[in-house]
PDB file of C-alpha atoms in Angstrom:
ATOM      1  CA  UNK A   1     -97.098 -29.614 -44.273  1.00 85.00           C
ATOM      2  CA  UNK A   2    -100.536 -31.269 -43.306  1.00 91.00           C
ATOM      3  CA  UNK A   3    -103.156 -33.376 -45.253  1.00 92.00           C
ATOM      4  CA  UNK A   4    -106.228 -33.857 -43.634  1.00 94.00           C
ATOM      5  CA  UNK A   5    -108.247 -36.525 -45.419  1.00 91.00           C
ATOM      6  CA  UNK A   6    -110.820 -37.684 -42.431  1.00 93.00           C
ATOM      7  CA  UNK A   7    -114.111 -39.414 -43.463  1.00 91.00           C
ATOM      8  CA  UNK A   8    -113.166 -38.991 -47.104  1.00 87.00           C
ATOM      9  CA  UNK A   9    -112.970 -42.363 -48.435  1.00 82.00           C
ATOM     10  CA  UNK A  10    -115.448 -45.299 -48.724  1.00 78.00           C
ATOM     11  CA  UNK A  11    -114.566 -48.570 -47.860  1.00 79.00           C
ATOM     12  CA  UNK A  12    -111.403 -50.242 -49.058  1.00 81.00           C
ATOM     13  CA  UNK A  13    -110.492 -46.897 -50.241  1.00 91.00           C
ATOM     14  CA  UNK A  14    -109.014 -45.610 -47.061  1.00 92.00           C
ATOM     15  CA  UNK A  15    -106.350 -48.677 -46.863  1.00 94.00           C
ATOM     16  CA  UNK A  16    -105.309 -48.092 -50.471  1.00 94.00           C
ATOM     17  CA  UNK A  17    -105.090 -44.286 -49.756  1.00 93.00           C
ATOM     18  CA  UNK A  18    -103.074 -44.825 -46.604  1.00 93.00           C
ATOM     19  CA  UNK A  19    -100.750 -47.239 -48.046  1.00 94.00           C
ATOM     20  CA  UNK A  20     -99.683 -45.074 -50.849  1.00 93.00           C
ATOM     21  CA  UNK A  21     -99.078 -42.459 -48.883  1.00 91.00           C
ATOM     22  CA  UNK A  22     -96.641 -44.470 -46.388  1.00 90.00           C
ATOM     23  CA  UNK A  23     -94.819 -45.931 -49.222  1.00 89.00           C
ATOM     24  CA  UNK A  24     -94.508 -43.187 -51.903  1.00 83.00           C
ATOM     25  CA  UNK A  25     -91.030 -42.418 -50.342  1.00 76.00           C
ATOM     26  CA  UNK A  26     -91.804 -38.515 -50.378  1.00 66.00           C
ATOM     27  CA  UNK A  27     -94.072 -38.246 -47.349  1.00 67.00           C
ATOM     28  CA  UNK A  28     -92.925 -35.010 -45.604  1.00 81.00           C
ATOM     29  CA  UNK A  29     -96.039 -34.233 -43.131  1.00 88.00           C
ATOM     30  CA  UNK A  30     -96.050 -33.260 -40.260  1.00 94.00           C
ATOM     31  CA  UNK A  31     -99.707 -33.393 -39.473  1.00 95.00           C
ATOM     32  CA  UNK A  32    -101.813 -36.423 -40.912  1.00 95.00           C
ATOM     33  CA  UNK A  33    -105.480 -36.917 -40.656  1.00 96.00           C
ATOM     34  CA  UNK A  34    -107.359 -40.242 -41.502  1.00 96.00           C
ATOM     35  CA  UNK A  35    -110.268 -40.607 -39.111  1.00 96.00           C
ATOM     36  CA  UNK A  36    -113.478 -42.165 -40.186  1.00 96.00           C
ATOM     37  CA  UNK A  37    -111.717 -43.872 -43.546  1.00 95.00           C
ATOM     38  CA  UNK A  38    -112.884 -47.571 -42.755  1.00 94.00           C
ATOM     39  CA  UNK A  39    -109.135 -48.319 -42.235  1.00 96.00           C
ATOM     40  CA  UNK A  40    -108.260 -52.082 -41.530  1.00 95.00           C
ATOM     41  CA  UNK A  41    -105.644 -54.440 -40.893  1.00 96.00           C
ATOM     42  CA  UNK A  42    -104.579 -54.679 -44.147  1.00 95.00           C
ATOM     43  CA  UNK A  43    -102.476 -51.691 -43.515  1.00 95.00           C
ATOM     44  CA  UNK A  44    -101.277 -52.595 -40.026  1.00 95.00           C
ATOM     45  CA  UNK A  45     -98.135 -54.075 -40.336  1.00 96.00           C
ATOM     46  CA  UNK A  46     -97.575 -51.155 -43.025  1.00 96.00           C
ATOM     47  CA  UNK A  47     -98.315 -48.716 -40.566  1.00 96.00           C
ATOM     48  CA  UNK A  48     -96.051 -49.969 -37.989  1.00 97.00           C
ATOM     49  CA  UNK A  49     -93.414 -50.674 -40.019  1.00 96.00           C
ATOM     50  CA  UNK A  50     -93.445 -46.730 -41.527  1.00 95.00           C
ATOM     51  CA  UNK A  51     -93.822 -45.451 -37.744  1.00 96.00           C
ATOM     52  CA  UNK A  52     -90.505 -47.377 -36.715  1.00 95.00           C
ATOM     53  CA  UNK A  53     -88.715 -45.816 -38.900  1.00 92.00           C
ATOM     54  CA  UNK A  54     -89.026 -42.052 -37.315  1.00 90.00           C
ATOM     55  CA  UNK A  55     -90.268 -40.340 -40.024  1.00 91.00           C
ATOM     56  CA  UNK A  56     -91.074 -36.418 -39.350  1.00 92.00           C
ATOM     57  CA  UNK A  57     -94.554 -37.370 -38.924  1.00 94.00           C
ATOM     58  CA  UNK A  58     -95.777 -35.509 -35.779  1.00 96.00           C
ATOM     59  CA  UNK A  59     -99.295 -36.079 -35.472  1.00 96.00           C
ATOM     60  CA  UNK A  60    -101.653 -39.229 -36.581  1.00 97.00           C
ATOM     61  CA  UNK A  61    -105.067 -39.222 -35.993  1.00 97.00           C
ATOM     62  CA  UNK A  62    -106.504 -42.727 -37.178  1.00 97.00           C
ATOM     63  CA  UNK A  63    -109.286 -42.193 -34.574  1.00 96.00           C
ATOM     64  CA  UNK A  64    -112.826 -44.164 -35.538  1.00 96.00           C
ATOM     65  CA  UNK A  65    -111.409 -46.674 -38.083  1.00 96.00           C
ATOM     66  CA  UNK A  66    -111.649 -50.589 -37.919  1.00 96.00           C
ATOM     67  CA  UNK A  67    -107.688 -51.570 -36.443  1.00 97.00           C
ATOM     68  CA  UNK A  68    -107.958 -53.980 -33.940  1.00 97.00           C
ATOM     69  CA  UNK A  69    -105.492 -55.861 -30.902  1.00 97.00           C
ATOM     70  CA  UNK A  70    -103.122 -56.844 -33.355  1.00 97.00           C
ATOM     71  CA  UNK A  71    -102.940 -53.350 -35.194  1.00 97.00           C
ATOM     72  CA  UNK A  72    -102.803 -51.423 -31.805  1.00 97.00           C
ATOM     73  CA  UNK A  73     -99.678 -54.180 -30.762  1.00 97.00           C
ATOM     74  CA  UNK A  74     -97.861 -53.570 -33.643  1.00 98.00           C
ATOM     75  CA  UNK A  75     -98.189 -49.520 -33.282  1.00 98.00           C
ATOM     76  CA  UNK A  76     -97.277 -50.095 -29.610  1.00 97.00           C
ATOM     77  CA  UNK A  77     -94.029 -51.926 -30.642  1.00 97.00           C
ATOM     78  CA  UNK A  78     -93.154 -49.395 -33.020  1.00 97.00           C
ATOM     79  CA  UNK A  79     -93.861 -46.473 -30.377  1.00 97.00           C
ATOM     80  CA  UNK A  80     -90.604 -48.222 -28.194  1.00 95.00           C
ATOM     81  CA  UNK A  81     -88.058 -46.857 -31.486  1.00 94.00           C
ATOM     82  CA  UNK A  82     -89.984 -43.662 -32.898  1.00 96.00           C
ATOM     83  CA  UNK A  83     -89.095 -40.188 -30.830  1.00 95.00           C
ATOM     84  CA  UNK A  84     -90.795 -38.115 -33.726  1.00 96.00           C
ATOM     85  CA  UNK A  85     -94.233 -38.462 -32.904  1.00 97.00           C
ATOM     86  CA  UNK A  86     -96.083 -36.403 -30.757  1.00 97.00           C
ATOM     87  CA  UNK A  87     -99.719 -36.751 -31.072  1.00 96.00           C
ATOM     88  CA  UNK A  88    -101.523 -39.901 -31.822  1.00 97.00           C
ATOM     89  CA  UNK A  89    -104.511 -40.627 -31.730  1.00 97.00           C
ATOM     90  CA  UNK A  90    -106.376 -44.443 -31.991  1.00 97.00           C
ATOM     91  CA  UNK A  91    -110.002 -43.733 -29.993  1.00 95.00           C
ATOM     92  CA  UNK A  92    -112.494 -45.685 -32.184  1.00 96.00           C
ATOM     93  CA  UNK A  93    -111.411 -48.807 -33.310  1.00 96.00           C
ATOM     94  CA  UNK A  94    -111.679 -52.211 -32.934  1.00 96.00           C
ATOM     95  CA  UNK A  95    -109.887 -52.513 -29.337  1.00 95.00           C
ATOM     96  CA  UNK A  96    -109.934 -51.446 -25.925  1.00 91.00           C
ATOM     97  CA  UNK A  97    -108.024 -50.405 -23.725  1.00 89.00           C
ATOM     98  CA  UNK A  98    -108.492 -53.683 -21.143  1.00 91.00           C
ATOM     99  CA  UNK A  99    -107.982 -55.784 -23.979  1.00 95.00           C
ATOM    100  CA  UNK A 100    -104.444 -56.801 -25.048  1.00 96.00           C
ATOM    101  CA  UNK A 101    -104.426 -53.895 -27.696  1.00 96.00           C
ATOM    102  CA  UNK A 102    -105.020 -51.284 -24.866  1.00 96.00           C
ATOM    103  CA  UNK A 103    -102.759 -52.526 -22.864  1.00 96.00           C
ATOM    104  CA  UNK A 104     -99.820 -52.945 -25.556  1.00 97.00           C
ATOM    105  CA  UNK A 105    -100.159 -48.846 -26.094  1.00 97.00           C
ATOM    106  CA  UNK A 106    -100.392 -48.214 -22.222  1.00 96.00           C
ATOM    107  CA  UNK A 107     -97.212 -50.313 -21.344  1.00 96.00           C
ATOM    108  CA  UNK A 108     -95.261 -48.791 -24.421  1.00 97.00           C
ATOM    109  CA  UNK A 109     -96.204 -45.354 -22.701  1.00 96.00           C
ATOM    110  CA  UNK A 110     -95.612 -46.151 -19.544  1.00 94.00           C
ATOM    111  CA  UNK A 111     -94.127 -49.176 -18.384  1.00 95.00           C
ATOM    112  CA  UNK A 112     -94.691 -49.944 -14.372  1.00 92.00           C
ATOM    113  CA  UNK A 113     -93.168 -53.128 -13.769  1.00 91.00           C
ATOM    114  CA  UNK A 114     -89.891 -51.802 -12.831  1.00 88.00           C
ATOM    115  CA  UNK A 115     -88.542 -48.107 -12.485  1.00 86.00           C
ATOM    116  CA  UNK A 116     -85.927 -48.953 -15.453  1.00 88.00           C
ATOM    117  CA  UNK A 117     -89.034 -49.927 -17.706  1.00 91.00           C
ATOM    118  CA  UNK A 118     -90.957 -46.805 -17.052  1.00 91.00           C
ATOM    119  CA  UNK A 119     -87.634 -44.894 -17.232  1.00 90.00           C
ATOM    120  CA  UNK A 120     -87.421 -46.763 -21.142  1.00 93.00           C
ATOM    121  CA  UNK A 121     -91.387 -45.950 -22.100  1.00 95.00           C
ATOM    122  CA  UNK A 122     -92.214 -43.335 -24.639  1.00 97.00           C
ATOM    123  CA  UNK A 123     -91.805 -39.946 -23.174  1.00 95.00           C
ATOM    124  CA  UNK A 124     -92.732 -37.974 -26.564  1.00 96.00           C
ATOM    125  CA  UNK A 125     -96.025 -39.401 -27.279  1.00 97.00           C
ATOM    126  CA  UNK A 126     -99.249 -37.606 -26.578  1.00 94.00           C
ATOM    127  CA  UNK A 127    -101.293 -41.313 -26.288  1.00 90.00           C
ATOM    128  CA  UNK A 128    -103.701 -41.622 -23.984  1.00 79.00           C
ATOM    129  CA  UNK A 129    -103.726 -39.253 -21.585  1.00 81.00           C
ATOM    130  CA  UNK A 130     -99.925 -39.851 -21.182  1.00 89.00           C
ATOM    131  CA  UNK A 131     -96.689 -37.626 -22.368  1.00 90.00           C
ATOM    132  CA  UNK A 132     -98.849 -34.313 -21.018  1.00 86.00           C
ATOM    133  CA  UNK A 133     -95.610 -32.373 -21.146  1.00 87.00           C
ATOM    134  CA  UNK A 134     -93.975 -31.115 -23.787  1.00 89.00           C
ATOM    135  CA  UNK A 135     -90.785 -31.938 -22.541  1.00 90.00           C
ATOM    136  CA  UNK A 136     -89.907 -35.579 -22.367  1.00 93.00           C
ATOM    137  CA  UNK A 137     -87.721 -35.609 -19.010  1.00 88.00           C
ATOM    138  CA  UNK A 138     -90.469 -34.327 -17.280  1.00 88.00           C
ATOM    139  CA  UNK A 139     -92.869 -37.093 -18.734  1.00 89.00           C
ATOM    140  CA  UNK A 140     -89.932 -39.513 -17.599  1.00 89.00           C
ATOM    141  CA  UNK A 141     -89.595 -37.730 -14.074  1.00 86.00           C
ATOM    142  CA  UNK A 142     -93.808 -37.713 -13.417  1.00 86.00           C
ATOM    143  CA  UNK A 143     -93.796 -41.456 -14.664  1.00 88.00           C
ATOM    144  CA  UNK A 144     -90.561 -42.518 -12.552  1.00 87.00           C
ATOM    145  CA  UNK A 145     -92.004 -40.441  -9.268  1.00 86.00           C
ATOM    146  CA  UNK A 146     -95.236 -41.737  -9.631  1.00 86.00           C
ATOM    147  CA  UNK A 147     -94.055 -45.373  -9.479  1.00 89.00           C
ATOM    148  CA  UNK A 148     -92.321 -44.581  -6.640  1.00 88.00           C
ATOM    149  CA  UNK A 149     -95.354 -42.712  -4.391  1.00 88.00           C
ATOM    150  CA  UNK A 150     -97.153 -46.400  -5.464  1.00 90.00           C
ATOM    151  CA  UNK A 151     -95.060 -48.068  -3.915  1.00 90.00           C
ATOM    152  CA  UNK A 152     -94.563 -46.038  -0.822  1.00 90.00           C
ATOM    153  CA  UNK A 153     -97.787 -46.486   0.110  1.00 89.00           C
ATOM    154  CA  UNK A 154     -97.033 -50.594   0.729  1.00 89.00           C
ATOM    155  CA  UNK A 155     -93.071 -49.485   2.158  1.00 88.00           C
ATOM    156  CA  UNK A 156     -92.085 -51.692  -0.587  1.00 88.00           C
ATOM    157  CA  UNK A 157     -89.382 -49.313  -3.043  1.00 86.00           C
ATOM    158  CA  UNK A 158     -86.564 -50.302  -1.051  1.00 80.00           C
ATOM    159  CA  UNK A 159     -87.168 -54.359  -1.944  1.00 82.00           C
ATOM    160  CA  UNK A 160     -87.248 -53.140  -6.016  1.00 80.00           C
ATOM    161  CA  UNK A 161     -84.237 -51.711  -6.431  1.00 72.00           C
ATOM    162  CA  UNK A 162     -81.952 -54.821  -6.518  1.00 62.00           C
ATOM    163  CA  UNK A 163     -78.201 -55.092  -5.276  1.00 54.00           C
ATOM    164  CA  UNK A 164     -77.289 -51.394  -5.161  1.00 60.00           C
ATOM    165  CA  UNK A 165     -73.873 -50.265  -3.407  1.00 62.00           C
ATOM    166  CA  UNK A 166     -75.067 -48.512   0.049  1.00 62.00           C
ATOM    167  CA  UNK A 167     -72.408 -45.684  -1.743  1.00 69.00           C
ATOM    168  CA  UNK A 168     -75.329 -45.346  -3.945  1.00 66.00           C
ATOM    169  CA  UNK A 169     -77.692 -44.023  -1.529  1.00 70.00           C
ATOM    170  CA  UNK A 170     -76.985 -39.724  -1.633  1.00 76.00           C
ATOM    171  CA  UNK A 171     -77.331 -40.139  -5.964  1.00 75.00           C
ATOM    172  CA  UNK A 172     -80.394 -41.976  -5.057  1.00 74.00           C
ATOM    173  CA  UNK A 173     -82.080 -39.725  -2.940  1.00 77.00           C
ATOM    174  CA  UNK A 174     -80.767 -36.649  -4.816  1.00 81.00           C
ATOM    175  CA  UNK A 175     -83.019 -38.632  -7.713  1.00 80.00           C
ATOM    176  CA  UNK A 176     -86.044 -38.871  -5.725  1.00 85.00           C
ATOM    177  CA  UNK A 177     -86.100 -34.974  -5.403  1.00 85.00           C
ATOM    178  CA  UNK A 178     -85.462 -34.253  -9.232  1.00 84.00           C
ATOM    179  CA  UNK A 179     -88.485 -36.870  -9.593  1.00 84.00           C
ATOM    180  CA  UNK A 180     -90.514 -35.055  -7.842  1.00 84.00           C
ATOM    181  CA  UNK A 181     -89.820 -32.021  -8.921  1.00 83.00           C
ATOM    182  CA  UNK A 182     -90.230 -33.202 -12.377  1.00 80.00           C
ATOM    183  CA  UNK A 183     -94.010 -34.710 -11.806  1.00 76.00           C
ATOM    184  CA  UNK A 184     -94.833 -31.327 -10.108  1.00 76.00           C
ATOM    185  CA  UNK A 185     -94.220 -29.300 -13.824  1.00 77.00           C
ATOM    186  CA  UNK A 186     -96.214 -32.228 -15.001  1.00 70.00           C
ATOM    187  CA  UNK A 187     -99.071 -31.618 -12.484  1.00 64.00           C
ATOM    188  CA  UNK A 188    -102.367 -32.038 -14.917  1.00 55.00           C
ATOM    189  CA  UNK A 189    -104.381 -32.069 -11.838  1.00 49.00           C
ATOM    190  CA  UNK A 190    -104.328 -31.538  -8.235  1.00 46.00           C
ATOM    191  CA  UNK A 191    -101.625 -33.199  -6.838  1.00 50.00           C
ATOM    192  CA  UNK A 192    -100.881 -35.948  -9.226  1.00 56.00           C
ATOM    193  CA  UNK A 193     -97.557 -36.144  -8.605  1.00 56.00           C
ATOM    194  CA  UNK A 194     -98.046 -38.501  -5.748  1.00 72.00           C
ATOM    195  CA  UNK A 195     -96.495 -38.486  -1.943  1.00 85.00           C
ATOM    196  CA  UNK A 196     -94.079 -35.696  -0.803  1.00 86.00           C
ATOM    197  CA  UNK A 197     -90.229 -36.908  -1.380  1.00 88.00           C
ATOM    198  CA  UNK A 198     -89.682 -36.929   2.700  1.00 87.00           C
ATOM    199  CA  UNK A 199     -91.931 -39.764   2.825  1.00 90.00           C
ATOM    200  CA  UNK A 200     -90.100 -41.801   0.240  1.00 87.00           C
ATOM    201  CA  UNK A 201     -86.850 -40.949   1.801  1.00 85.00           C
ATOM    202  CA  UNK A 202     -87.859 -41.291   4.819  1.00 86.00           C
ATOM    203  CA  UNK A 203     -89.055 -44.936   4.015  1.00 85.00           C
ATOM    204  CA  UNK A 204     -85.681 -45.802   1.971  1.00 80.00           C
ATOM    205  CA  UNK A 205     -83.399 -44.392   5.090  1.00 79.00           C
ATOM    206  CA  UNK A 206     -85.171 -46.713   7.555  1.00 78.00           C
ATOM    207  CA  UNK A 207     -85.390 -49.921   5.918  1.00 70.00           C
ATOM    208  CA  UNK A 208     -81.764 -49.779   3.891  1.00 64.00           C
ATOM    209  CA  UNK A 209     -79.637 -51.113   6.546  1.00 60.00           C
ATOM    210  CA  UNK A 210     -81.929 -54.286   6.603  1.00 56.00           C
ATOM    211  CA  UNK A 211     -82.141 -55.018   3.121  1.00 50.00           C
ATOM    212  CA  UNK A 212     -78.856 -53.693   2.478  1.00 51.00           C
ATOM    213  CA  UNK A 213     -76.486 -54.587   5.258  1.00 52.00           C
ATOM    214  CA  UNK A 214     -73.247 -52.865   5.133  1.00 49.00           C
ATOM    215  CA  UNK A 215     -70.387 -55.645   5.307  1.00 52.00           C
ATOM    216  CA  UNK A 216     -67.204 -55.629   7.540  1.00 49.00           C
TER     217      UNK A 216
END
């Protein structure tokens, strides 16, 4: 089921028409529409609260309303628990995407500062240019692999991956080929998917025994 209700109410109107919606306790869309409805903060924390839960919602669009930083932080939060939506969209409102809003969403869908965190990011999510795919292990594989070619190009994977057993090493590289092979399905343009895998593993065989000596 879908309700599509964009630029259809006036000011003030579209919170009070959102928030009975999310809390009438029968909402069973799939497909919601609410663009252009002069939505504010006064539904924010509603919104992300109804969003954590994983309701069968799988499309949003909330696109040219008034939500700001704070709105698009609490959405982000509640993106890290929901694997039901798959289309959202936020272009329009009262944040960018340098400011802390922007950033909030871009970190919950894909999370750079380690290969664990962007392993943990949304995969289902069609934010932002990000979760292409329909299948979330290959958004997890493109995100992972692409991490990976970034830091190839400074030689600096090896220093990232912490104390791992040298026993380690064959799973490893066995995972930088299903990475790769996962971003190249992904491919939304021409070679997007980053460096070829023999440069990575090229780069991880050479500098291993020096950050990982093998002990007596």
């Amino acid at each position: 089921m879908e309700l599509d209700l964009c630029h259809s109410c006036g000011p003030g109107i579209g919170d009070e028409m959102l928030s009975a919606l999310l809390t009438s306790g029968e909402l069973e869309l799939e497909k919601l529409g609410m663009a252009i409805n002069n939505i504010t903060s006064a539904v924010g924390t509603l919104l992300a609260d109804f969003l954590a839960t994983n309701p069968m919602l799988k499309e949003l669009d909330l696109g040219y309303n008034n939500l700001n930083d704070s709105d698009a932080t609490l959405i982000a939060n509640a993106l890290r628990t929901n694997s039901t939506l798959r289309y959202l969209v936020l272009d329009g409102n009262r944040f960018t995407d340098d400011g802390v809003g922007g950033e909030s969403l871009r970190r919950v869908m894909c999370d750079e500062s380690s290969l664990n965190s962007a392993s943990d990011s949304n995969h289902i999510c069609n934010q932002h240019n990000y979760n292409l795919h329909a299948r979330a292990q290959i958004n997890r594989g493109w995100k992972v692999y692409r991490l990976l070619s970034f830091r190839n190009q400074t030689l600096s994977n090896v220093q990232h991956f912490g104390d791992i057993d040298v026993k380690l090493l064959p799973n490893m590289l066995e995972a930088v080929q299903r990475y790769h092979n996962a971003a190249k399905e992904h491919q939304s343009g021409p070679r997007d998917w980053g460096v070829e895998p023999l440069s990575i593993v090229y780069e991880v065989m050479r500098k291993w025994d020096k950050a990982f000596p093998i002990k007596n």
